[in-house]
PDB file of C-alpha atoms and ligand atoms in Angstrom:
ATOM      1  CA  MET A   1     -25.170 -10.967 125.419  1.00 43.00           C
ATOM      2  CA  SER A   2     -21.767 -12.402 124.507  1.00 54.00           C
ATOM      3  CA  PHE A   3     -19.122 -12.818 127.202  1.00 78.00           C
ATOM      4  CA  ASP A   4     -16.868 -10.501 125.233  1.00 92.00           C
ATOM      5  CA  THR A   5     -17.963  -6.851 125.480  1.00 92.00           C
ATOM      6  CA  THR A   6     -15.018  -5.413 123.510  1.00 91.00           C
ATOM      7  CA  GLU A   7     -17.038  -4.789 120.350  1.00 90.00           C
ATOM      8  CA  ALA A   8     -20.040  -3.421 122.236  1.00 89.00           C
ATOM      9  CA  ASN A   9     -17.770  -0.903 123.972  1.00 88.00           C
ATOM     10  CA  ARG A  10     -16.140   0.116 120.689  1.00 87.00           C
ATOM     11  CA  ARG A  11     -19.566   0.577 119.082  1.00 87.00           C
ATOM     12  CA  THR A  12     -21.026   2.695 121.878  1.00 84.00           C
ATOM     13  CA  ALA A  13     -17.764   4.673 122.009  1.00 79.00           C
ATOM     14  CA  VAL A  14     -18.625   6.465 125.273  1.00 80.00           C
ATOM     15  CA  PHE A  15     -16.094   9.346 125.696  1.00 86.00           C
ATOM     16  CA  ASP A  16     -14.164   8.452 122.504  1.00 83.00           C
ATOM     17  CA  ASP A  17     -14.509  12.052 121.307  1.00 86.00           C
ATOM     18  CA  HIS A  18     -12.938  13.569 124.463  1.00 88.00           C
ATOM     19  CA  ASP A  19      -9.306  14.714 124.623  1.00 93.00           C
ATOM     20  CA  GLU A  20      -9.189  13.826 128.322  1.00 96.00           C
ATOM     21  CA  LEU A  21     -11.582  12.269 130.777  1.00 96.00           C
ATOM     22  CA  TRP A  22     -11.825  10.891 134.293  1.00 98.00           C
ATOM     23  CA  LEU A  23     -12.011   7.113 134.693  1.00 97.00           C
ATOM     24  CA  PHE A  24     -13.395   5.719 137.962  1.00 98.00           C
ATOM     25  CA  GLY A  25     -11.793   2.490 139.215  1.00 98.00           C
ATOM     26  CA  TYR A  26     -13.374   0.530 142.047  1.00 98.00           C
ATOM     27  CA  GLY A  27     -11.785  -2.943 141.766  1.00 98.00           C
ATOM     28  CA  SER A  28      -8.439  -4.040 140.395  1.00 97.00           C
ATOM     29  CA  LEU A  29      -8.121  -0.616 138.776  1.00 97.00           C
ATOM     30  CA  ILE A  30      -7.528   0.826 142.259  1.00 98.00           C
ATOM     31  CA  TYR A  31      -4.416  -1.230 142.989  1.00 97.00           C
ATOM     32  CA  LYS A  32      -3.140  -1.954 139.478  1.00 96.00           C
ATOM     33  CA  ALA A  33      -3.585   0.740 136.854  1.00 96.00           C
ATOM     34  CA  GLY A  34      -1.510  -0.811 134.070  1.00 94.00           C
ATOM     35  CA  PHE A  35      -1.992   2.253 131.817  1.00 96.00           C
ATOM     36  CA  ASP A  36      -0.595   5.762 131.597  1.00 96.00           C
ATOM     37  CA  TYR A  37      -2.525   8.454 133.411  1.00 98.00           C
ATOM     38  CA  ILE A  38      -2.109  12.185 133.932  1.00 98.00           C
ATOM     39  CA  GLU A  39      -3.100  12.232 137.597  1.00 97.00           C
ATOM     40  CA  ARG A  40      -5.169  10.224 140.016  1.00 97.00           C
ATOM     41  CA  ALA A  41      -7.276  11.040 143.066  1.00 97.00           C
ATOM     42  CA  PRO A  42      -9.735   9.248 145.367  1.00 98.00           C
ATOM     43  CA  ALA A  43     -13.365   9.831 144.412  1.00 98.00           C
ATOM     44  CA  THR A  44     -16.815   8.429 145.136  1.00 98.00           C
ATOM     45  CA  ILE A  45     -19.771   7.585 142.969  1.00 97.00           C
ATOM     46  CA  GLU A  46     -23.225   7.867 144.457  1.00 97.00           C
ATOM     47  CA  GLY A  47     -25.977   5.264 144.231  1.00 97.00           C
ATOM     48  CA  TRP A  48     -23.740   2.239 143.751  1.00 98.00           C
ATOM     49  CA  VAL A  49     -22.125  -0.449 145.930  1.00 98.00           C
ATOM     50  CA  ARG A  50     -19.171  -2.767 145.172  1.00 98.00           C
ATOM     51  CA  ARG A  51     -20.082  -6.461 145.137  1.00 98.00           C
ATOM     52  CA  TYR A  52     -18.299  -9.757 144.312  1.00 98.00           C
ATOM     53  CA  TRP A  53     -21.150 -10.710 141.999  1.00 98.00           C
ATOM     54  CA  GLN A  54     -19.327 -10.870 138.654  1.00 98.00           C
ATOM     55  CA  GLY A  55     -17.751 -14.024 137.259  1.00 97.00           C
ATOM     56  CA  SER A  56     -14.168 -13.939 136.009  1.00 96.00           C
ATOM     57  CA  HIS A  57     -13.537 -16.404 133.200  1.00 94.00           C
ATOM     58  CA  ASP A  58     -10.490 -14.647 131.800  1.00 92.00           C
ATOM     59  CA  HIS A  59      -8.455 -13.173 134.685  1.00 94.00           C
ATOM     60  CA  ARG A  60      -9.110 -14.901 138.019  1.00 96.00           C
ATOM     61  CA  GLY A  61     -10.792 -18.082 136.839  1.00 95.00           C
ATOM     62  CA  THR A  62     -11.494 -20.070 133.689  1.00 95.00           C
ATOM     63  CA  PRO A  63     -14.596 -20.638 131.544  1.00 92.00           C
ATOM     64  CA  HIS A  64     -15.187 -23.930 133.386  1.00 94.00           C
ATOM     65  CA  ALA A  65     -14.351 -22.636 136.856  1.00 95.00           C
ATOM     66  CA  PRO A  66     -14.939 -18.882 136.991  1.00 97.00           C
ATOM     67  CA  GLY A  67     -13.614 -16.820 139.851  1.00 98.00           C
ATOM     68  CA  ARG A  68     -15.407 -13.852 141.407  1.00 98.00           C
ATOM     69  CA  VAL A  69     -14.517 -10.198 140.925  1.00 98.00           C
ATOM     70  CA  VAL A  70     -16.281  -6.991 141.818  1.00 98.00           C
ATOM     71  CA  THR A  71     -18.792  -4.994 139.876  1.00 98.00           C
ATOM     72  CA  LEU A  72     -21.029  -2.108 140.903  1.00 98.00           C
ATOM     73  CA  VAL A  73     -24.645  -2.730 141.838  1.00 98.00           C
ATOM     74  CA  GLU A  74     -27.250   0.024 142.032  1.00 97.00           C
ATOM     75  CA  ALA A  75     -28.134   1.006 145.598  1.00 98.00           C
ATOM     76  CA  PRO A  76     -29.954   4.318 145.982  1.00 97.00           C
ATOM     77  CA  GLY A  77     -28.484   6.385 148.819  1.00 97.00           C
ATOM     78  CA  ALA A  78     -25.209   4.416 148.943  1.00 97.00           C
ATOM     79  CA  SER A  79     -21.818   5.672 147.846  1.00 96.00           C
ATOM     80  CA  CYS A  80     -18.720   3.829 146.684  1.00 98.00           C
ATOM     81  CA  LEU A  81     -15.165   5.093 147.224  1.00 98.00           C
ATOM     82  CA  GLY A  82     -12.600   4.312 144.559  1.00 98.00           C
ATOM     83  CA  MET A  83      -9.754   5.841 142.589  1.00 98.00           C
ATOM     84  CA  ALA A  84     -10.265   8.239 139.686  1.00 98.00           C
ATOM     85  CA  TYR A  85      -7.653   8.570 136.942  1.00 98.00           C
ATOM     86  CA  ARG A  86      -7.392  11.441 134.471  1.00 98.00           C
ATOM     87  CA  VAL A  87      -6.624   9.737 131.157  1.00 97.00           C
ATOM     88  CA  THR A  88      -6.834  10.166 127.401  1.00 96.00           C
ATOM     89  CA  PRO A  89      -8.964   7.904 125.156  1.00 93.00           C
ATOM     90  CA  ALA A  90      -5.692   6.148 124.205  1.00 93.00           C
ATOM     91  CA  VAL A  91      -6.318   3.886 127.208  1.00 94.00           C
ATOM     92  CA  PHE A  92      -9.565   2.475 125.770  1.00 92.00           C
ATOM     93  CA  ASP A  93      -7.948  -0.296 123.707  1.00 93.00           C
ATOM     94  CA  TYR A  94      -6.198  -1.588 126.818  1.00 96.00           C
ATOM     95  CA  LEU A  95      -9.218  -1.152 129.118  1.00 95.00           C
ATOM     96  CA  ASP A  96     -11.821  -2.573 126.722  1.00 94.00           C
ATOM     97  CA  HIS A  97      -9.655  -5.691 126.496  1.00 94.00           C
ATOM     98  CA  ARG A  98      -8.986  -5.930 130.232  1.00 95.00           C
ATOM     99  CA  GLU A  99     -12.654  -5.415 131.132  1.00 93.00           C
ATOM    100  CA  LYS A 100     -14.032  -7.526 128.272  1.00 92.00           C
ATOM    101  CA  ASN A 101     -15.670 -10.200 130.403  1.00 93.00           C
ATOM    102  CA  GLY A 102     -19.019  -8.464 130.716  1.00 94.00           C
ATOM    103  CA  TYR A 103     -18.104  -4.868 131.607  1.00 96.00           C
ATOM    104  CA  LEU A 104     -19.548  -1.979 129.608  1.00 94.00           C
ATOM    105  CA  ARG A 105     -18.519   1.655 129.554  1.00 95.00           C
ATOM    106  CA  PHE A 106     -20.933   3.974 131.375  1.00 95.00           C
ATOM    107  CA  ALA A 107     -20.896   7.718 131.927  1.00 96.00           C
ATOM    108  CA  GLN A 108     -21.327   8.512 135.636  1.00 96.00           C
ATOM    109  CA  PRO A 109     -20.716  11.546 137.831  1.00 97.00           C
ATOM    110  CA  MET A 110     -17.956  11.153 140.420  1.00 98.00           C
ATOM    111  CA  THR A 111     -17.248  13.385 143.413  1.00 98.00           C
ATOM    112  CA  PHE A 112     -13.751  14.280 144.583  1.00 97.00           C
ATOM    113  CA  VAL A 113     -12.584  14.897 148.153  1.00 93.00           C
ATOM    114  CA  ASP A 114     -12.722  18.689 147.638  1.00 94.00           C
ATOM    115  CA  GLY A 115     -16.436  18.325 146.758  1.00 95.00           C
ATOM    116  CA  HIS A 116     -16.246  19.002 143.041  1.00 96.00           C
ATOM    117  CA  THR A 117     -17.962  16.640 140.629  1.00 97.00           C
ATOM    118  CA  GLU A 118     -16.952  15.431 137.161  1.00 96.00           C
ATOM    119  CA  LYS A 119     -18.841  13.221 134.744  1.00 95.00           C
ATOM    120  CA  GLY A 120     -16.520  10.373 133.863  1.00 95.00           C
ATOM    121  CA  LEU A 121     -16.233   6.805 132.653  1.00 96.00           C
ATOM    122  CA  VAL A 122     -16.759   3.670 134.676  1.00 97.00           C
ATOM    123  CA  TYR A 123     -16.778   0.025 133.542  1.00 97.00           C
ATOM    124  CA  ILE A 124     -19.748  -1.794 135.075  1.00 97.00           C
ATOM    125  CA  ALA A 125     -20.859  -5.411 134.613  1.00 97.00           C
ATOM    126  CA  THR A 126     -24.659  -5.305 134.839  1.00 96.00           C
ATOM    127  CA  PRO A 127     -26.896  -8.241 135.833  1.00 96.00           C
ATOM    128  CA  ASP A 128     -27.802  -8.996 132.200  1.00 95.00           C
ATOM    129  CA  ASN A 129     -24.216  -9.865 131.202  1.00 95.00           C
ATOM    130  CA  ALA A 130     -23.294 -13.463 130.399  1.00 93.00           C
ATOM    131  CA  ALA A 131     -20.630 -13.708 133.123  1.00 95.00           C
ATOM    132  CA  TRP A 132     -22.905 -12.441 135.928  1.00 97.00           C
ATOM    133  CA  LEU A 133     -23.006 -14.725 138.983  1.00 97.00           C
ATOM    134  CA  GLY A 134     -25.064 -12.601 141.356  1.00 98.00           C
ATOM    135  CA  GLU A 135     -25.570 -12.549 145.081  1.00 98.00           C
ATOM    136  CA  ALA A 136     -24.339 -15.403 147.258  1.00 98.00           C
ATOM    137  CA  PRO A 137     -23.501 -15.857 150.951  1.00 98.00           C
ATOM    138  CA  VAL A 138     -20.039 -14.575 151.961  1.00 98.00           C
ATOM    139  CA  GLU A 139     -19.076 -18.147 152.836  1.00 98.00           C
ATOM    140  CA  ASP A 140     -19.826 -19.350 149.275  1.00 98.00           C
ATOM    141  CA  ILE A 141     -18.115 -16.367 147.648  1.00 98.00           C
ATOM    142  CA  ALA A 142     -14.973 -16.919 149.747  1.00 98.00           C
ATOM    143  CA  ALA A 143     -14.913 -20.666 149.004  1.00 98.00           C
ATOM    144  CA  GLN A 144     -15.206 -19.981 145.256  1.00 98.00           C
ATOM    145  CA  VAL A 145     -12.431 -17.375 145.465  1.00 98.00           C
ATOM    146  CA  VAL A 146     -10.065 -19.734 147.286  1.00 98.00           C
ATOM    147  CA  ALA A 147     -10.711 -22.490 144.707  1.00 98.00           C
ATOM    148  CA  SER A 148     -10.221 -20.247 141.657  1.00 98.00           C
ATOM    149  CA  THR A 149      -7.224 -19.234 139.640  1.00 97.00           C
ATOM    150  CA  GLY A 150      -6.826 -17.858 136.118  1.00 96.00           C
ATOM    151  CA  PRO A 151      -4.356 -16.283 133.689  1.00 96.00           C
ATOM    152  CA  SER A 152      -3.928 -13.194 135.911  1.00 95.00           C
ATOM    153  CA  GLY A 153      -3.251 -15.324 138.999  1.00 97.00           C
ATOM    154  CA  PRO A 154      -5.102 -16.679 142.026  1.00 98.00           C
ATOM    155  CA  ASN A 155      -8.485 -15.150 142.745  1.00 98.00           C
ATOM    156  CA  ARG A 156      -7.442 -14.796 146.407  1.00 98.00           C
ATOM    157  CA  ASP A 157      -4.727 -12.287 145.391  1.00 98.00           C
ATOM    158  CA  TYR A 158      -7.364 -10.090 143.725  1.00 98.00           C
ATOM    159  CA  VAL A 159      -9.484 -10.148 146.907  1.00 98.00           C
ATOM    160  CA  LEU A 160      -6.597  -9.512 149.298  1.00 98.00           C
ATOM    161  CA  ASN A 161      -4.994  -6.814 147.117  1.00 98.00           C
ATOM    162  CA  LEU A 162      -8.332  -5.036 146.827  1.00 98.00           C
ATOM    163  CA  ALA A 163      -8.907  -5.287 150.596  1.00 98.00           C
ATOM    164  CA  ASP A 164      -5.454  -3.747 151.232  1.00 98.00           C
ATOM    165  CA  ALA A 165      -6.089  -0.989 148.686  1.00 98.00           C
ATOM    166  CA  LEU A 166      -9.474  -0.191 150.253  1.00 98.00           C
ATOM    167  CA  ALA A 167      -7.893  -0.098 153.725  1.00 98.00           C
ATOM    168  CA  GLU A 168      -5.275   2.343 152.404  1.00 97.00           C
ATOM    169  CA  LEU A 169      -8.085   4.539 151.074  1.00 97.00           C
ATOM    170  CA  ASP A 170      -9.888   4.187 154.418  1.00 96.00           C
ATOM    171  CA  ALA A 171     -12.928   2.932 152.524  1.00 96.00           C
ATOM    172  CA  ASP A 172     -15.817   1.598 154.574  1.00 93.00           C
ATOM    173  CA  ASP A 173     -16.829  -1.507 152.602  1.00 97.00           C
ATOM    174  CA  ALA A 174     -18.339  -4.201 154.807  1.00 98.00           C
ATOM    175  CA  HIS A 175     -18.950  -6.616 151.904  1.00 98.00           C
ATOM    176  CA  CYS A 176     -15.355  -6.595 150.601  1.00 98.00           C
ATOM    177  CA  GLN A 177     -13.961  -6.709 154.152  1.00 98.00           C
ATOM    178  CA  ALA A 178     -16.148  -9.717 155.002  1.00 98.00           C
ATOM    179  CA  VAL A 179     -15.124 -11.624 151.858  1.00 98.00           C
ATOM    180  CA  ALA A 180     -11.419 -10.856 152.453  1.00 98.00           C
ATOM    181  CA  ALA A 181     -11.621 -11.858 156.129  1.00 98.00           C
ATOM    182  CA  ARG A 182     -13.202 -15.214 155.267  1.00 98.00           C
ATOM    183  CA  VAL A 183     -10.665 -15.820 152.462  1.00 98.00           C
ATOM    184  CA  ARG A 184      -7.835 -15.175 154.962  1.00 98.00           C
ATOM    185  CA  GLU A 185      -9.374 -17.690 157.390  1.00 97.00           C
ATOM    186  CA  LEU A 186      -9.765 -20.325 154.682  1.00 97.00           C
ATOM    187  CA  ILE A 187      -6.219 -20.032 153.371  1.00 96.00           C
ATOM    188  CA  VAL A 188      -4.585 -20.429 156.780  1.00 92.00           C
ATOM    189  CA  ALA A 189      -6.878 -23.309 157.819  1.00 78.00           C
TER     190      ALA A 189
HETATM  191  C1  SIN B   1     -12.614  -1.605 138.140  1.00 95.18           C
HETATM  192  O1  SIN B   1     -11.640  -1.883 138.821  1.00 95.18           O
HETATM  193  O2  SIN B   1     -13.001  -0.417 138.072  1.00 95.18           O
HETATM  194  C2  SIN B   1     -13.362  -2.610 137.325  1.00 95.18           C
HETATM  195  C3  SIN B   1     -13.416  -3.972 137.911  1.00 95.18           C
HETATM  196  C4  SIN B   1     -12.087  -4.686 137.944  1.00 95.18           C
HETATM  197  O3  SIN B   1     -11.387  -4.704 136.914  1.00 95.18           O
HETATM  198  O4  SIN B   1     -11.733  -5.236 138.989  1.00 95.18           O
END
């Protein structure tokens, strides 16, 4: 698979025929929307966990020195808290470009705080994508993050902004907390 998933997303056109839809954000989309939305609300998706297992060659790193950003990894029984946005398909051009480094559009159910469920869109970078880095010890992930920077800024800002956003949501995410804690230690050392 190519690094650039823009065309694949356009071809599969998941949700293109909807007037409105819910988009689930679990990474930078929580703290930086960057697009117009009708409303937003915290939501969870079941059976997935957030992991710093995706390479970033275009935002928080470079092709020669990729950073690490989050994707969702299947984990039966787990649930992942994020932010859902009610949007129109007008956002797809922007999102397909922003998420082009390996992320594909998927249709997934999401559950809101009041218990109701909606099938919506989520961008996921799966293990078969060309920018996938995979599992690594927290120490190695944090060291890579601290060493990486890209066109969207230092990788450490992504990690610390996401940690703050997850704390604001009261999300219980041991993996992201551990990576952020180690990044904080490394940058003050
Ligand atoms: C997301 O936030 O939903 C996708 C991953 C990212 O852009 O950080």
